[in-house]
PDB file of C-alpha atoms in Angstrom:
ATOM      1  CA  MET A 322       0.000   0.000   0.000  1.00  0.00           C
ATOM      2  CA  ARG A 323       2.756   2.440   0.964  1.00  0.00           C
ATOM      3  CA  THR A 324       4.542   1.723  -2.316  1.00  0.00           C
ATOM      4  CA  LEU A 325       1.429   2.476  -4.370  1.00  0.00           C
ATOM      5  CA  LEU A 326       0.722   5.690  -2.439  1.00  0.00           C
ATOM      6  CA  ARG A 327       4.312   6.787  -2.891  1.00  0.00           C
ATOM      7  CA  VAL A 328       4.323   6.019  -6.603  1.00  0.00           C
ATOM      8  CA  SER A 329       1.089   7.936  -7.187  1.00  0.00           C
ATOM      9  CA  LEU A 330       2.494  10.939  -5.304  1.00  0.00           C
ATOM     10  CA  LEU A 331       5.745  10.645  -7.255  1.00  0.00           C
ATOM     11  CA  GLY A 332       3.791  10.659 -10.497  1.00  0.00           C
ATOM     12  CA  ALA A 333       1.919  13.819  -9.562  1.00  0.00           C
ATOM     13  CA  VAL A 334       5.121  15.579  -8.498  1.00  0.00           C
ATOM     14  CA  LEU A 335       6.950  14.438 -11.626  1.00  0.00           C
ATOM     15  CA  VAL A 336       4.210  15.680 -13.939  1.00  0.00           C
ATOM     16  CA  ALA A 337       4.001  19.032 -12.129  1.00  0.00           C
ATOM     17  CA  SER A 338       7.749  19.574 -12.071  1.00  0.00           C
ATOM     18  CA  LEU A 339       8.249  18.562 -15.685  1.00  0.00           C
ATOM     19  CA  SER A 340       5.398  20.686 -16.985  1.00  0.00           C
ATOM     20  CA  SER A 341       6.597  23.731 -15.056  1.00  0.00           C
ATOM     21  CA  SER A 342      10.233  23.374 -16.050  1.00  0.00           C
ATOM     22  CA  ALA A 343      11.909  24.827 -19.083  1.00  0.00           C
ATOM     23  CA  GLN A 344      12.833  21.389 -20.393  1.00  0.00           C
ATOM     24  CA  ASN A 345      11.995  20.420 -23.934  1.00  0.00           C
ATOM     25  CA  SER A 346       9.210  17.946 -24.610  1.00  0.00           C
ATOM     26  CA  GLU A 347      11.611  15.137 -25.493  1.00  0.00           C
ATOM     27  CA  THR A 348      13.295  15.373 -22.095  1.00  0.00           C
ATOM     28  CA  ARG A 349       9.890  15.443 -20.390  1.00  0.00           C
ATOM     29  CA  LEU A 350       8.836  12.293 -22.225  1.00  0.00           C
ATOM     30  CA  ASN A 351      12.100  10.529 -21.412  1.00  0.00           C
ATOM     31  CA  CYS A 352      11.688  11.345 -17.734  1.00  0.00           C
ATOM     32  CA  ALA A 353       8.028  10.321 -17.695  1.00  0.00           C
ATOM     33  CA  ARG A 354       8.852   6.978 -19.343  1.00  0.00           C
ATOM     34  CA  LEU A 355      10.834   5.995 -16.244  1.00  0.00           C
ATOM     35  CA  MET A 356       7.676   5.835 -14.133  1.00  0.00           C
ATOM     36  CA  LYS A 357       6.324   2.461 -15.275  1.00  0.00           C
ATOM     37  CA  PRO A 358       9.628   0.611 -14.830  1.00  0.00           C
ATOM     38  CA  GLU A 359       9.997   2.272 -11.431  1.00  0.00           C
ATOM     39  CA  ILE A 360       6.536   1.122 -10.359  1.00  0.00           C
ATOM     40  CA  ASN A 361       7.356  -2.397 -11.527  1.00  0.00           C
ATOM     41  CA  ALA A 362      10.717  -2.372  -9.718  1.00  0.00           C
ATOM     42  CA  LEU A 363       9.098  -1.254  -6.458  1.00  0.00           C
ATOM     43  CA  GLN A 364       6.284  -3.792  -6.686  1.00  0.00           C
ATOM     44  CA  ASP A 365       8.549  -6.650  -7.780  1.00  0.00           C
ATOM     45  CA  HIS A 366      11.313  -5.827  -5.277  1.00  0.00           C
ATOM     46  CA  GLN A 367      13.875  -5.419  -8.056  1.00  0.00           C
ATOM     47  CA  TRP A 368      16.160  -3.230  -5.999  1.00  0.00           C
ATOM     48  CA  GLN A 369      19.084  -2.862  -8.398  1.00  0.00           C
ATOM     49  CA  VAL A 370      16.661  -1.899 -11.171  1.00  0.00           C
ATOM     50  CA  LEU A 371      15.137   0.699  -8.842  1.00  0.00           C
ATOM     51  CA  ILE A 372      18.594   2.140  -8.101  1.00  0.00           C
ATOM     52  CA  ASP A 373      19.445   2.276 -11.807  1.00  0.00           C
ATOM     53  CA  ILE A 374      16.183   4.036 -12.702  1.00  0.00           C
ATOM     54  CA  ALA A 375      16.617   6.565  -9.901  1.00  0.00           C
ATOM     55  CA  ARG A 376      20.193   7.284 -10.985  1.00  0.00           C
ATOM     56  CA  GLU A 377      19.024   7.784 -14.557  1.00  0.00           C
ATOM     57  CA  ARG A 378      16.300  10.151 -13.368  1.00  0.00           C
ATOM     58  CA  TRP A 379      18.825  12.047 -11.213  1.00  0.00           C
ATOM     59  CA  THR A 380      21.229  12.417 -14.135  1.00  0.00           C
ATOM     60  CA  ASN A 381      18.869  13.112 -17.024  1.00  0.00           C
ATOM     61  CA  CYS A 382      15.866  14.853 -15.534  1.00  0.00           C
ATOM     62  CA  ALA A 383      17.038  18.275 -14.460  1.00  0.00           C
ATOM     63  CA  PHE A 384      14.159  18.889 -12.075  1.00  0.00           C
ATOM     64  CA  GLU A 385      13.808  21.613  -9.537  1.00  0.00           C
ATOM     65  CA  ALA A 386      11.191  20.237  -7.133  1.00  0.00           C
ATOM     66  CA  ALA A 387      12.781  19.297  -3.793  1.00  0.00           C
ATOM     67  CA  ASP A 388      10.261  16.518  -3.210  1.00  0.00           C
ATOM     68  CA  LEU A 389      11.147  14.842  -6.526  1.00  0.00           C
ATOM     69  CA  ARG A 390      14.857  15.028  -5.689  1.00  0.00           C
ATOM     70  CA  ALA A 391      14.053  13.503  -2.290  1.00  0.00           C
ATOM     71  CA  PHE A 392      12.009  10.694  -3.876  1.00  0.00           C
ATOM     72  CA  THR A 393      14.868   9.959  -6.240  1.00  0.00           C
ATOM     73  CA  LEU A 394      17.410   9.836  -3.422  1.00  0.00           C
ATOM     74  CA  GLU A 395      15.041   7.715  -1.347  1.00  0.00           C
ATOM     75  CA  ASP A 396      14.759   5.236  -4.227  1.00  0.00           C
ATOM     76  CA  ILE A 397      18.528   4.939  -4.394  1.00  0.00           C
ATOM     77  CA  GLY A 398      18.826   4.600  -0.612  1.00  0.00           C
ATOM     78  CA  LYS A 399      15.945   2.126  -0.330  1.00  0.00           C
ATOM     79  CA  GLY A 400      17.445  -0.048  -3.041  1.00  0.00           C
ATOM     80  CA  MET A 401      20.792  -0.026  -1.251  1.00  0.00           C
ATOM     81  CA  VAL A 402      19.186  -0.911   2.085  1.00  0.00           C
ATOM     82  CA  GLU A 403      17.256  -3.769   0.509  1.00  0.00           C
ATOM     83  CA  LEU A 404      20.466  -5.039  -1.120  1.00  0.00           C
ATOM     84  CA  GLY A 405      22.270  -4.916   2.238  1.00  0.00           C
ATOM     85  CA  GLN A 406      24.431  -1.937   1.285  1.00  0.00           C
ATOM     86  CA  ASN A 407      23.518  -0.049   4.448  1.00  0.00           C
ATOM     87  CA  GLU A 408      26.833   1.792   4.902  1.00  0.00           C
ATOM     88  CA  ASP A 409      26.525   3.180   1.368  1.00  0.00           C
ATOM     89  CA  ALA A 410      22.850   4.035   1.876  1.00  0.00           C
ATOM     90  CA  VAL A 411      23.405   6.239   4.942  1.00  0.00           C
ATOM     91  CA  PRO A 412      24.974   9.259   3.152  1.00  0.00           C
ATOM     92  CA  VAL A 413      22.406   9.039   0.340  1.00  0.00           C
ATOM     93  CA  LEU A 414      19.551   9.007   2.827  1.00  0.00           C
ATOM     94  CA  ARG A 415      21.085  11.809   4.891  1.00  0.00           C
ATOM     95  CA  ARG A 416      21.189  13.887   1.711  1.00  0.00           C
ATOM     96  CA  CYS A 417      17.568  12.882   1.036  1.00  0.00           C
ATOM     97  CA  ALA A 418      16.535  14.214   4.459  1.00  0.00           C
ATOM     98  CA  ALA A 419      18.521  17.409   3.887  1.00  0.00           C
ATOM     99  CA  VAL A 420      16.871  18.001   0.485  1.00  0.00           C
ATOM    100  CA  ASP A 421      13.338  17.591   1.861  1.00  0.00           C
ATOM    101  CA  PRO A 422      13.239  17.376   5.672  1.00  0.00           C
ATOM    102  CA  ASP A 423       9.424  17.315   5.520  1.00  0.00           C
ATOM    103  CA  TYR A 424       9.332  13.977   3.697  1.00  0.00           C
ATOM    104  CA  ALA A 425       9.150  11.233   6.324  1.00  0.00           C
ATOM    105  CA  GLY A 426      10.277   8.552   3.857  1.00  0.00           C
ATOM    106  CA  CYS A 427      13.850   9.843   3.905  1.00  0.00           C
ATOM    107  CA  TRP A 428      14.004   9.637   7.685  1.00  0.00           C
ATOM    108  CA  GLU A 429      12.325   6.233   7.890  1.00  0.00           C
ATOM    109  CA  GLU A 430      14.674   4.661   5.331  1.00  0.00           C
ATOM    110  CA  LEU A 431      17.647   6.235   7.130  1.00  0.00           C
ATOM    111  CA  GLY A 432      16.385   4.605  10.320  1.00  0.00           C
ATOM    112  CA  GLU A 433      16.193   1.258   8.517  1.00  0.00           C
ATOM    113  CA  ALA A 434      19.796   1.588   7.354  1.00  0.00           C
ATOM    114  CA  TYR A 435      20.976   2.431  10.864  1.00  0.00           C
ATOM    115  CA  LEU A 436      18.922  -0.399  12.356  1.00  0.00           C
ATOM    116  CA  ASN A 437      20.461  -2.871   9.924  1.00  0.00           C
ATOM    117  CA  LEU A 438      23.892  -1.603  10.961  1.00  0.00           C
ATOM    118  CA  GLY A 439      23.033  -2.156  14.629  1.00  0.00           C
ATOM    119  CA  LYS A 440      23.188   1.574  15.391  1.00  0.00           C
ATOM    120  CA  LEU A 441      20.082   1.649  17.553  1.00  0.00           C
ATOM    121  CA  LYS A 442      20.475   5.222  18.863  1.00  0.00           C
ATOM    122  CA  ASP A 443      20.893   6.617  15.335  1.00  0.00           C
ATOM    123  CA  ALA A 444      17.978   4.501  14.105  1.00  0.00           C
ATOM    124  CA  GLU A 445      15.777   5.705  16.947  1.00  0.00           C
ATOM    125  CA  GLU A 446      16.662   9.331  16.178  1.00  0.00           C
ATOM    126  CA  ALA A 447      15.845   8.889  12.486  1.00  0.00           C
ATOM    127  CA  PHE A 448      12.507   7.174  13.211  1.00  0.00           C
ATOM    128  CA  ARG A 449      11.594   9.946  15.655  1.00  0.00           C
ATOM    129  CA  SER A 450      12.439  12.523  12.968  1.00  0.00           C
ATOM    130  CA  ALA A 451      10.076  10.692  10.580  1.00  0.00           C
ATOM    131  CA  ILE A 452       7.290  10.880  13.149  1.00  0.00           C
ATOM    132  CA  GLN A 453       7.940  14.577  13.844  1.00  0.00           C
ATOM    133  CA  VAL A 454       7.339  15.399  10.174  1.00  0.00           C
ATOM    134  CA  GLY A 455       3.653  14.767  10.700  1.00  0.00           C
ATOM    135  CA  ALA A 456       1.079  13.110   8.490  1.00  0.00           C
ATOM    136  CA  THR A 457       0.831  15.850   5.893  1.00  0.00           C
ATOM    137  CA  ASP A 458      -0.353  13.377   3.241  1.00  0.00           C
ATOM    138  CA  LYS A 459      -1.165   9.679   2.858  1.00  0.00           C
ATOM    139  CA  VAL A 460       2.426   8.743   2.056  1.00  0.00           C
ATOM    140  CA  ASN A 461       3.831  10.438   5.158  1.00  0.00           C
ATOM    141  CA  ALA A 462       1.047   8.868   7.250  1.00  0.00           C
ATOM    142  CA  ALA A 463       2.020   5.379   6.035  1.00  0.00           C
ATOM    143  CA  VAL A 464       5.703   6.076   6.644  1.00  0.00           C
ATOM    144  CA  ILE A 465       5.018   7.405  10.140  1.00  0.00           C
ATOM    145  CA  SER A 466       3.089   4.243  10.958  1.00  0.00           C
ATOM    146  CA  ALA A 467       6.093   2.148   9.884  1.00  0.00           C
ATOM    147  CA  ALA A 468       8.472   4.362  11.896  1.00  0.00           C
ATOM    148  CA  LYS A 469       6.328   3.867  15.025  1.00  0.00           C
ATOM    149  CA  GLN A 470       6.494   0.091  14.554  1.00  0.00           C
ATOM    150  CA  GLU A 471      10.270   0.262  14.225  1.00  0.00           C
ATOM    151  CA  LEU A 472      10.543   2.332  17.409  1.00  0.00           C
ATOM    152  CA  THR A 473       8.553  -0.342  19.239  1.00  0.00           C
ATOM    153  CA  TYR A 474      10.960  -2.961  17.891  1.00  0.00           C
ATOM    154  CA  ILE A 475      13.979  -0.922  19.064  1.00  0.00           C
ATOM    155  CA  GLU A 476      12.446  -0.546  22.530  1.00  0.00           C
ATOM    156  CA  LEU A 477      11.988  -4.332  22.707  1.00  0.00           C
ATOM    157  CA  LEU A 478      15.613  -4.880  21.699  1.00  0.00           C
ATOM    158  CA  GLN A 479      16.813  -2.384  24.295  1.00  0.00           C
ATOM    159  CA  LYS A 480      14.711  -3.999  27.044  1.00  0.00           C
ATOM    160  CA  GLN A 481      15.967  -7.447  26.088  1.00  0.00           C
ATOM    161  CA  THR A 482      19.553  -6.214  26.130  1.00  0.00           C
ATOM    162  CA  ALA A 483      19.070  -4.647  29.571  1.00  0.00           C
ATOM    163  CA  THR A 484      17.432  -7.822  30.915  1.00  0.00           C
ATOM    164  CA  ASN A 485      20.180 -10.028  29.530  1.00  0.00           C
ATOM    165  CA  MET A 486      22.916  -7.789  30.914  1.00  0.00           C
ATOM    166  CA  ALA A 487      21.292  -7.820  34.372  1.00  0.00           C
ATOM    167  CA  SER A 488      20.971 -11.610  34.393  1.00  0.00           C
ATOM    168  CA  GLY A 489      24.384 -12.265  32.835  1.00  0.00           C
ATOM    169  CA  THR A 490      22.771 -13.987  29.852  1.00  0.00           C
ATOM    170  CA  PRO A 491      24.476 -13.348  26.522  1.00  0.00           C
ATOM    171  CA  ASN A 492      22.489 -10.897  24.436  1.00  0.00           C
ATOM    172  CA  HIS A 493      22.822 -12.891  21.228  1.00  0.00           C
ATOM    173  CA  HIS A 494      24.368 -15.913  19.624  1.00  0.00           C
ATOM    174  CA  THR A 495      26.390 -15.803  16.426  1.00  0.00           C
ATOM    175  CA  TYR A 496      26.013 -18.740  14.085  1.00  0.00           C
ATOM    176  CA  GLY A 497      28.873 -17.910  11.724  1.00  0.00           C
ATOM    177  CA  THR A 498      26.571 -17.039   8.871  1.00  0.00           C
ATOM    178  CA  GLY A 499      26.553 -13.298   9.389  1.00  0.00           C
ATOM    179  CA  PHE A 500      23.348 -13.099  11.411  1.00  0.00           C
ATOM    180  CA  PHE A 501      22.523 -13.011  15.086  1.00  0.00           C
ATOM    181  CA  ILE A 502      19.664 -14.442  17.115  1.00  0.00           C
ATOM    182  CA  THR A 503      18.655 -12.382  20.173  1.00  0.00           C
ATOM    183  CA  GLY A 504      17.585 -13.999  23.417  1.00  0.00           C
ATOM    184  CA  ASP A 505      13.959 -13.555  22.301  1.00  0.00           C
ATOM    185  CA  GLY A 506      14.627 -15.251  18.990  1.00  0.00           C
ATOM    186  CA  TYR A 507      14.752 -12.124  16.816  1.00  0.00           C
ATOM    187  CA  LEU A 508      16.919 -12.523  13.754  1.00  0.00           C
ATOM    188  CA  LEU A 509      19.355  -9.633  13.294  1.00  0.00           C
TER     189      LEU A 509
END
């Protein structure tokens, strides 16, 4: 649902920014043609395709709307997060939040990257920033809902860590495959 809301908002912003810009009609058509493959990439979880489309849009569609630049950066960052490239995603998503601090998606994806890196304090701060944006539209409302769920998850992890430290129980077990299992059975 969030993906469809975001794509419909992206389409409206893209059309508005392209029609108001001084670009020629060929450039406008080339930029607009990226929408369908982007929708498909988001829906089909084709993260590298999403990154490639967003990079093409960033390079070839000289747009001025801050929200479209933020959506483009979020696409790149989201693709990187989904591909496990969290370290690389952080600066992209920080830039996304700087371009449009009122778009909760930038903050929420930044929180995801930090969470995947095990940086709980940074993740918590990013999720709280997403919530502070406010539900100014349906996309932000969906993102804020996700950020609230992630904050609940972080609180559970922090409580489990505190409980395990107090009881002397190890906080997690490493299985040599690059993932951890917490005392509650959460896969990290």
